[in-house]
Structure formats: C-alpha cells, structure tokens
Coordinates of C-alpha atoms in Angstrom, one line a residue:
M1 CA -112.9 28.2 7.0
R2 CA -109.9 29.4 8.8
R3 CA -113.1 31.7 10.8
A4 CA -114.9 27.5 11.0
F5 CA -111.5 26.7 12.8
E6 CA -111.7 29.7 14.8
L7 CA -114.9 28.9 16.1
A8 CA -114.7 24.6 16.1
A9 CA -110.9 25.7 18.9
R10 CA -114.2 27.1 21.3
G11 CA -115.5 23.4 21.9
Q12 CA -112.4 22.8 23.4
G13 CA -112.6 20.2 26.4
F14 CA -116.4 19.8 26.1
V15 CA -116.5 18.1 23.2
E16 CA -114.6 15.0 23.7
P17 CA -114.4 12.4 22.8
N18 CA -116.5 14.1 19.5
P19 CA -114.5 16.2 17.1
M20 CA -114.6 19.7 17.4
V21 CA -115.8 21.6 14.7
G22 CA -117.4 24.6 13.7
A23 CA -119.8 25.8 10.1
V24 CA -119.9 29.4 8.5
L25 CA -123.0 29.7 6.1
V26 CA -121.6 32.5 3.3
D27 CA -124.6 33.6 0.8
D28 CA -123.1 33.9 -2.7
Q29 CA -121.7 37.5 -2.2
L30 CA -119.8 35.7 1.4
R31 CA -121.2 38.0 3.0
L32 CA -122.3 36.2 6.7
L33 CA -126.0 34.5 7.1
G34 CA -125.3 32.0 10.6
E35 CA -122.2 30.9 12.3
G36 CA -121.9 28.0 14.7
F37 CA -119.4 25.2 16.5
H38 CA -119.7 22.3 18.5
Q39 CA -120.2 23.5 22.4
Q40 CA -121.1 20.5 23.9
F41 CA -120.7 16.4 24.2
G42 CA -124.2 15.3 23.8
G43 CA -125.3 18.8 22.8
P44 CA -126.2 20.1 19.0
H45 CA -123.1 19.9 16.1
A46 CA -122.5 22.7 14.3
E47 CA -123.8 22.9 11.3
I48 CA -127.1 22.3 13.2
E49 CA -126.0 25.6 15.7
A50 CA -125.1 27.7 12.0
I51 CA -128.3 26.8 10.4
R52 CA -129.9 27.9 14.1
D53 CA -128.5 31.1 14.0
A54 CA -128.3 32.5 10.0
E55 CA -132.6 31.7 10.6
A56 CA -132.6 33.3 13.3
R57 CA -131.0 37.3 11.9
R58 CA -132.4 35.9 8.8
K59 CA -136.0 36.2 11.2
K60 CA -134.4 39.6 12.7
Q61 CA -132.8 41.2 9.7
K62 CA -135.4 40.3 6.7
K63 CA -132.7 38.2 5.1
K64 CA -133.7 36.4 2.1
R65 CA -133.6 32.0 3.5
L66 CA -130.9 29.7 2.5
K67 CA -131.7 27.4 -0.5
D68 CA -128.3 30.1 -2.5
A69 CA -126.0 29.2 0.8
T70 CA -122.8 27.9 1.5
L71 CA -122.0 25.5 4.4
F72 CA -118.3 25.6 5.2
V73 CA -118.1 23.5 7.6
S74 CA -114.0 21.5 9.4
L75 CA -114.5 18.5 9.1
E76 CA -117.7 16.3 7.2
P77 CA -121.0 16.5 7.4
C78 CA -122.0 13.3 9.5
C79 CA -124.9 11.6 7.9
H80 CA -126.0 8.4 11.3
F81 CA -127.5 8.7 14.0
G82 CA -126.2 8.9 17.3
K83 CA -126.8 11.9 20.4
T84 CA -127.7 13.9 17.8
P85 CA -130.1 13.0 14.5
P86 CA -127.8 13.5 11.4
C87 CA -126.2 16.5 10.2
T88 CA -127.1 15.5 6.7
Q89 CA -130.6 15.7 6.6
A90 CA -130.1 18.8 8.3
I91 CA -128.2 21.3 5.7
L92 CA -131.0 18.8 3.1
A93 CA -134.3 20.1 5.0
A94 CA -132.6 24.1 5.4
G95 CA -132.0 23.5 1.1
I96 CA -128.5 25.2 0.9
R97 CA -126.8 24.5 -2.4
K98 CA -122.6 23.8 -2.0
V99 CA -120.8 22.1 1.0
V100 CA -117.5 23.1 1.6
I101 CA -115.5 20.5 3.5
G102 CA -112.6 20.9 5.1
R103 CA -111.1 17.0 5.9
S104 CA -113.6 13.8 5.5
D105 CA -114.2 12.6 9.0
P106 CA -112.1 9.0 9.5
S107 CA -114.5 7.2 11.2
P108 CA -115.6 3.9 10.1
H109 CA -119.6 5.7 10.6
A110 CA -118.7 8.0 8.4
N111 CA -115.4 7.6 6.6
G112 CA -117.0 9.9 3.0
K113 CA -120.8 8.7 3.8
G114 CA -121.8 11.7 5.2
I115 CA -120.4 13.7 1.5
A116 CA -122.2 11.1 -0.6
E117 CA -125.4 11.6 0.4
L118 CA -125.1 15.3 -0.4
R119 CA -124.3 14.3 -3.2
A120 CA -126.8 11.6 -4.4
A121 CA -129.1 14.5 -3.5
G122 CA -128.0 17.1 -5.8
I123 CA -125.4 20.0 -3.0
E124 CA -122.4 21.1 -4.7
V125 CA -120.1 19.3 -1.8
E126 CA -116.4 20.4 -2.5
I127 CA -113.8 18.8 0.1
G128 CA -110.1 19.8 1.2
L129 CA -110.3 23.6 1.7
L130 CA -107.4 24.0 4.5
E131 CA -107.0 20.3 4.5
D132 CA -103.8 20.4 6.9
E133 CA -105.1 23.3 9.2
A134 CA -108.0 20.8 9.8
Q135 CA -106.8 17.3 10.6
R136 CA -104.3 19.3 12.4
L137 CA -107.5 20.6 14.4
T138 CA -109.3 17.5 14.2
A139 CA -105.5 15.4 15.0
P140 CA -106.1 14.1 18.4
F141 CA -109.9 12.7 17.5
A142 CA -108.8 10.8 14.0
K143 CA -105.6 9.7 16.2
R144 CA -107.8 8.1 18.3
V145 CA -110.4 6.3 16.2
L146 CA -107.8 5.6 13.8
T147 CA -105.1 4.2 16.1
G148 CA -107.5 3.1 20.0
M149 CA -104.9 5.0 21.1
P150 CA -105.7 9.3 22.7
W151 CA -103.4 12.2 21.6
V152 CA -100.4 12.5 23.7
I153 CA -99.2 15.5 25.2
A154 CA -95.6 15.5 27.2
K155 CA -95.1 17.9 29.6
W156 CA -92.4 18.5 31.6
A157 CA -90.5 21.5 33.4
M158 CA -86.7 21.2 33.7
S159 CA -84.2 24.5 34.8
W160 CA -82.2 26.0 32.1
D161 CA -79.3 23.3 31.9
G162 CA -82.1 20.9 31.1
K163 CA -82.7 19.6 34.7
I164 CA -86.1 17.8 35.7
A165 CA -84.4 17.9 39.4
T166 CA -81.5 18.3 41.7
R167 CA -79.4 15.1 42.9
S168 CA -81.2 14.6 45.2
G169 CA -84.4 14.8 43.5
D170 CA -85.8 17.9 44.5
S171 CA -88.4 18.9 41.2
Q172 CA -90.8 21.5 43.7
W173 CA -90.3 24.2 42.3
I174 CA -88.5 24.7 38.9
S175 CA -91.5 26.5 37.4
N176 CA -93.1 29.8 38.5
T177 CA -96.8 30.8 39.4
A178 CA -97.7 31.3 36.2
S179 CA -95.8 28.5 35.0
R180 CA -98.0 25.9 37.1
A181 CA -101.4 28.1 36.0
V182 CA -101.2 27.7 32.6
T183 CA -100.8 23.7 33.1
H184 CA -103.8 23.6 35.1
Q185 CA -105.3 25.2 32.2
V186 CA -104.1 22.5 29.7
R187 CA -104.9 19.5 32.8
G188 CA -108.8 20.6 32.8
R189 CA -109.3 20.1 29.1
M190 CA -107.8 16.1 29.6
D191 CA -109.1 12.7 29.9
A192 CA -106.0 11.4 31.6
I193 CA -102.9 12.4 33.4
L194 CA -100.5 10.0 33.5
V195 CA -97.5 9.7 35.6
G196 CA -95.1 6.9 36.0
S197 CA -95.2 5.1 39.8
E198 CA -91.8 6.4 40.8
T199 CA -93.2 9.7 40.4
A200 CA -96.3 9.3 42.5
R201 CA -94.1 7.8 45.1
H202 CA -91.9 11.0 45.4
D203 CA -93.8 13.7 44.7
D204 CA -96.6 12.7 46.1
P205 CA -99.3 14.7 43.3
L206 CA -102.3 15.2 43.5
L207 CA -102.7 15.5 40.0
T208 CA -106.3 17.7 39.6
A209 CA -106.7 21.0 37.9
R210 CA -107.0 24.4 39.4
P211 CA -109.2 25.3 39.3
P212 CA -111.2 22.9 37.4
G213 CA -111.9 23.1 34.0
P214 CA -114.1 21.5 31.6
R215 CA -113.5 18.3 32.5
I216 CA -111.9 16.3 35.3
A217 CA -109.0 14.1 34.6
T218 CA -109.2 10.1 35.0
R219 CA -105.5 10.7 37.4
V220 CA -103.5 7.4 36.1
V221 CA -100.1 6.1 37.3
V222 CA -98.4 3.5 35.7
D223 CA -97.5 1.4 38.2
S224 CA -96.5 -2.6 37.0
I225 CA -96.6 -4.5 40.5
A226 CA -99.1 -1.9 41.4
S227 CA -97.3 -0.6 44.8
L228 CA -99.0 2.6 45.0
R229 CA -99.4 4.2 49.4
T230 CA -102.4 3.7 49.9
D231 CA -102.4 7.1 52.3
S232 CA -100.9 8.8 49.7
Q233 CA -102.9 11.8 48.3
L234 CA -103.5 10.0 44.8
V235 CA -105.6 7.2 46.8
R236 CA -107.5 9.5 49.6
T237 CA -109.2 11.4 46.7
A238 CA -110.0 8.2 44.8
G239 CA -113.4 9.1 45.6
E240 CA -113.8 12.7 44.9
V241 CA -111.5 12.2 41.4
P242 CA -110.9 8.6 39.7
L243 CA -107.4 7.1 39.4
L244 CA -106.8 4.2 38.0
V245 CA -103.8 2.0 38.0
L246 CA -102.2 0.4 35.7
A247 CA -100.5 -2.6 36.7
G248 CA -98.3 -5.4 34.5
P249 CA -99.0 -9.0 34.1
D250 CA -97.5 -9.9 37.5
A251 CA -99.2 -7.2 39.6
P252 CA -99.2 -9.4 43.4
T253 CA -102.9 -10.6 44.1
A254 CA -102.1 -8.9 47.6
N255 CA -101.6 -5.0 46.2
V256 CA -104.4 -5.1 43.3
T257 CA -106.7 -6.2 46.2
R258 CA -105.3 -3.3 48.4
L259 CA -105.3 -0.6 46.1
Q260 CA -109.5 -1.5 45.1
E261 CA -110.5 -1.7 48.6
A262 CA -108.8 1.6 49.2
G263 CA -111.3 3.3 46.6
A264 CA -109.0 2.6 43.2
E265 CA -109.0 1.0 40.2
V266 CA -107.1 -0.9 39.3
C267 CA -106.7 -2.3 35.5
V268 CA -103.5 -5.6 34.8
L269 CA -102.7 -5.5 31.2
T270 CA -101.0 -7.7 29.1
D271 CA -99.3 -6.7 27.5
E272 CA -101.1 -7.2 24.3
A273 CA -103.6 -5.2 25.9
S274 CA -106.3 -7.1 24.0
S275 CA -107.6 -7.9 27.7
L276 CA -106.9 -8.7 30.8
A277 CA -104.5 -10.9 32.3
P278 CA -105.0 -12.9 35.7
V279 CA -103.2 -11.6 38.5
A280 CA -100.1 -12.9 39.6
T281 CA -98.5 -13.5 42.7
A282 CA -94.8 -11.9 42.2
K283 CA -92.3 -13.6 44.0
D284 CA -89.1 -12.5 42.8
L285 CA -89.4 -8.7 41.3
K286 CA -87.0 -9.6 39.3
K287 CA -88.2 -10.4 37.4
I288 CA -91.2 -8.2 36.9
R289 CA -92.6 -7.8 33.6
P290 CA -93.1 -3.6 33.3
V291 CA -96.2 -2.2 31.2
E292 CA -95.9 -1.4 27.5
P293 CA -96.8 1.1 26.9
R294 CA -98.7 0.3 23.7
A295 CA -100.9 -1.3 25.4
A296 CA -100.9 1.6 28.2
L297 CA -102.7 3.8 25.9
L298 CA -104.5 2.0 23.6
E299 CA -106.6 0.8 27.2
L300 CA -107.6 4.6 27.8
G301 CA -108.6 5.1 24.0
R302 CA -110.9 1.6 24.1
R303 CA -112.4 3.4 27.3
G304 CA -113.3 6.9 25.2
M305 CA -109.5 8.9 25.8
T306 CA -108.9 11.6 23.2
N307 CA -106.8 13.3 25.2
V308 CA -103.3 12.8 27.4
L309 CA -101.1 14.5 29.8
V310 CA -98.1 12.4 30.4
E311 CA -96.2 14.5 33.3
G312 CA -93.2 12.2 34.2
G313 CA -91.1 11.2 35.1
A314 CA -87.9 11.0 33.1
N315 CA -87.9 7.0 32.5
V316 CA -91.8 7.1 32.0
L317 CA -91.8 9.5 29.4
G318 CA -88.6 8.2 27.2
A319 CA -90.2 5.0 27.3
F320 CA -92.5 6.9 25.3
A321 CA -90.3 8.7 22.9
D322 CA -88.6 5.8 22.3
L323 CA -91.2 3.7 20.8
D324 CA -92.8 7.6 19.0
L325 CA -95.9 7.6 21.3
I326 CA -95.5 11.3 22.6
D327 CA -97.8 13.2 19.9
E328 CA -97.6 16.9 21.3
V329 CA -94.9 18.5 24.1
Q330 CA -95.4 21.6 26.1
V331 CA -92.2 22.4 28.2
F332 CA -92.0 25.2 31.0
I333 CA -88.1 26.5 31.6
G334 CA -87.6 27.4 34.6
S335 CA -84.8 30.8 35.3
K336 CA -82.7 28.8 37.7
L337 CA -79.8 26.5 36.6
I338 CA -79.1 23.3 38.3
G339 CA -76.0 21.2 37.1
G340 CA -75.1 18.1 38.3
Q341 CA -74.0 15.1 36.3
A342 CA -75.7 13.8 38.5
A343 CA -79.4 15.7 38.4
P344 CA -81.6 14.0 35.8
G345 CA -82.6 15.1 32.3
P346 CA -86.7 15.1 31.1
L347 CA -86.1 12.2 28.7
S348 CA -84.6 8.8 29.9
G349 CA -84.8 5.4 27.7
V350 CA -82.7 4.4 25.0
G351 CA -82.9 8.2 22.5
C352 CA -82.0 8.2 19.7
D353 CA -78.5 7.4 18.1
P354 CA -77.2 9.1 15.2
L355 CA -78.5 12.2 14.9
S356 CA -80.2 12.9 12.3
Q357 CA -83.3 10.1 13.9
A358 CA -83.8 12.3 16.2
R359 CA -88.0 13.8 16.2
L360 CA -88.3 17.3 14.8
L361 CA -91.4 19.5 16.1
D362 CA -94.0 21.8 14.2
E363 CA -95.7 24.5 15.1
V364 CA -93.5 25.6 18.2
R365 CA -94.1 28.7 19.9
V366 CA -93.0 29.9 22.9
E367 CA -93.5 32.0 25.4
V368 CA -92.6 34.0 28.6
L369 CA -94.9 33.9 31.7
D370 CA -93.5 36.1 34.2
G371 CA -89.5 34.9 33.7
D372 CA -90.2 31.4 32.2
V373 CA -90.1 30.3 28.6
Y374 CA -93.1 28.1 27.8
L375 CA -92.5 25.8 25.1
S376 CA -95.0 24.2 23.1
G377 CA -95.1 22.0 19.4
R378 CA -96.1 19.0 17.6
V379 CA -94.2 15.9 16.9
R380 CA -93.7 16.6 13.1
G381 CA -94.9 13.4 11.0
K382 CA -98.3 13.4 14.2
V383 CA -101.2 14.2 11.2
W384 CA -103.9 11.6 10.9

C-alpha cells in the first residue's frame, strides 16, 4: 500500500481536480505483477494503469493471469462514467480476486458505491489499510468535495527574528535564490495563488511559476474595492496568465469596469458567497465591507480549484488563520536579522489567547537551502 502511495504522489499537480491515486497488483506470494498511478486529469485511472502494466509484463515474462491477483489501491475504485469508464468494471473484467483499499472515496457519486459493486460481484474487499496515510494523501481532494473549499497552503518568507519586511516595508529579498526556486516549484502545482490588495499594490508581484510547472495557477487578488492598478504586472499580463480579482459587495462600479476592460476577471462576492452581489458605488470608503475569507474560498472551490497558495500579506494570512482556514504552512527563514517594533510579522489579525488555543502543526519537515531554513507542516486535524 505504501508503494501505491508513492506512485500516487507522482500525479501531484497533473491530476487535479481528481485525487492522486496509486495502484499495485501482486500475486498470492506478494510478488509484483503490475503497478500504475493516475498520471493526468482525463487520463486512465491508477487501476487501469496497473492492469495494463500487469498484462504487458505477463505477455513478456509469461506470467499467469490476474485471476488470483490482489489489487492494492490508495482510494476506492470509481463505479461511474466520467472522463473514463468505471474502474470497477475493469477490475471485474481482469478477474482480480481481492481488492485492498486505503480509504473510501468521499465524493457524492462514490461514497462506498464502488466497494459495494465489487462485493456484490463476489470480489473480496478490504478497506482501511494505512487509512491515516491514505487520508493525508487525499486530504486536498476530500476537503474540496466535502466542504466546497480548496486546500489552503499559507506561505511566507521571514527573517530569523520573525519579520516579513523592514519597518519601511522593504521585503525583497528576505529569502535567498534557493528558497525562491522552491517557491516557484510549489507555485507550479497550484490552482491559484492568492494575495491581498496591499501586497499587490506594494510588491507589484507577477505571481507566476518560473519555470512553469504542470499547472498554470490563476492569480487571485482579494481586493474589497477592486482598486488594483491597471499598470500593475498582474493586470498587464492578464491576457497571458489568468487574473481573478475577488471584490466585496461595495466595490465601485467604475473600478470593476476598469479592471474588466483591462483584461482581468472581477468577481463581486457577498459574505455568504452563495451568489454574486450587485455592484454598488461606494461613497464612504470607511464603511466598505471586506471580502470574507470563506466566501473567497467557496468561490475558488466552485471553480474546481483544489490547492490554493496564500502568499500574503500579513492581514490576509491573519484573517485566514483567525478563521482556521489554513491547512498547511510553508515558511522560508532567511539568514537575516531585521528587528524593529514596527517591522511586521507574518500573521496579523486577532490571533489566539490563551496560548492553549494556538494551532499545532504535524508532519513538520525542516530543510536547509543554502543557509535559509525551509519549514513545512500541516495544521493538526486537517484530515477529511
């Protein structure tokens, strides 16, 4: 099963919004017959790839057929027609004797139906082998199908003393070239890269993966009044890489129109995010209602996005943290000391009080990148 997980991970960035899935076929002595993984959205699923691999090996090595084989698969086989035919039918056609599943598929169109179909056909089915690991593997997919929101990765670079910029706002560059290369690799497997309007205004970022990865992320700016400048790098490249501005219900019509005419997509959200709100002219900016973080995530989930990288700034990251909307954290610590009471840290917002309410991290990993320290971890309890 762990080999199935290893195979599944190869599909990261290529298969979304589908889940990463791996499959291994063995004989009654646990000798490998075939293996495969879901390689590309719209392509054959892991079970099909494993069966094809086994058939190719059998013809070449004159091995026996699959009637006595056991299939280990990280996720419940599908039983519906989607981009591809049902995997359950392929399993039945191959004559596989037993199927061992890491976890059931939480999707409404699955949710145990594939397991029931296999059992009804007389196949022995075992569920839950290394289930915790299977759940971690599929957590981004499961979160989206169960909550409607994508998996949120919070990312920032900071100094050794926890500052993301100097007191004047200078932040380029706190991390080194090696750290920024890893950031671009992470960007290359995202569905969206999200920043706040202040970060977009101050840093004028491009928010692309360089070199490109398997996915082209939509650049998302949370901007309550649609104030993004049309001469920014984000707007000027909107024709080449998608740009989505998530505005609040009080965004002035003139601002929305200006950005749309410049090539950006503007989505005006209500707090409930269940529908689009009419655009109103805002005369008193002090009363502007901000974009609610859950509304932003629900809109991205509605668009089929599975993984979202939130890159800042501190106000946006703090707002997501206060609502417990961060699932994973990636931090780059540059070998610098900045100091200064006015220099910002990575998370604004309200924060926790008392300390016992602080969110804990699991699966913590530490790596040194040419002197920088790269930290990553998952917020505890973020398993679906």
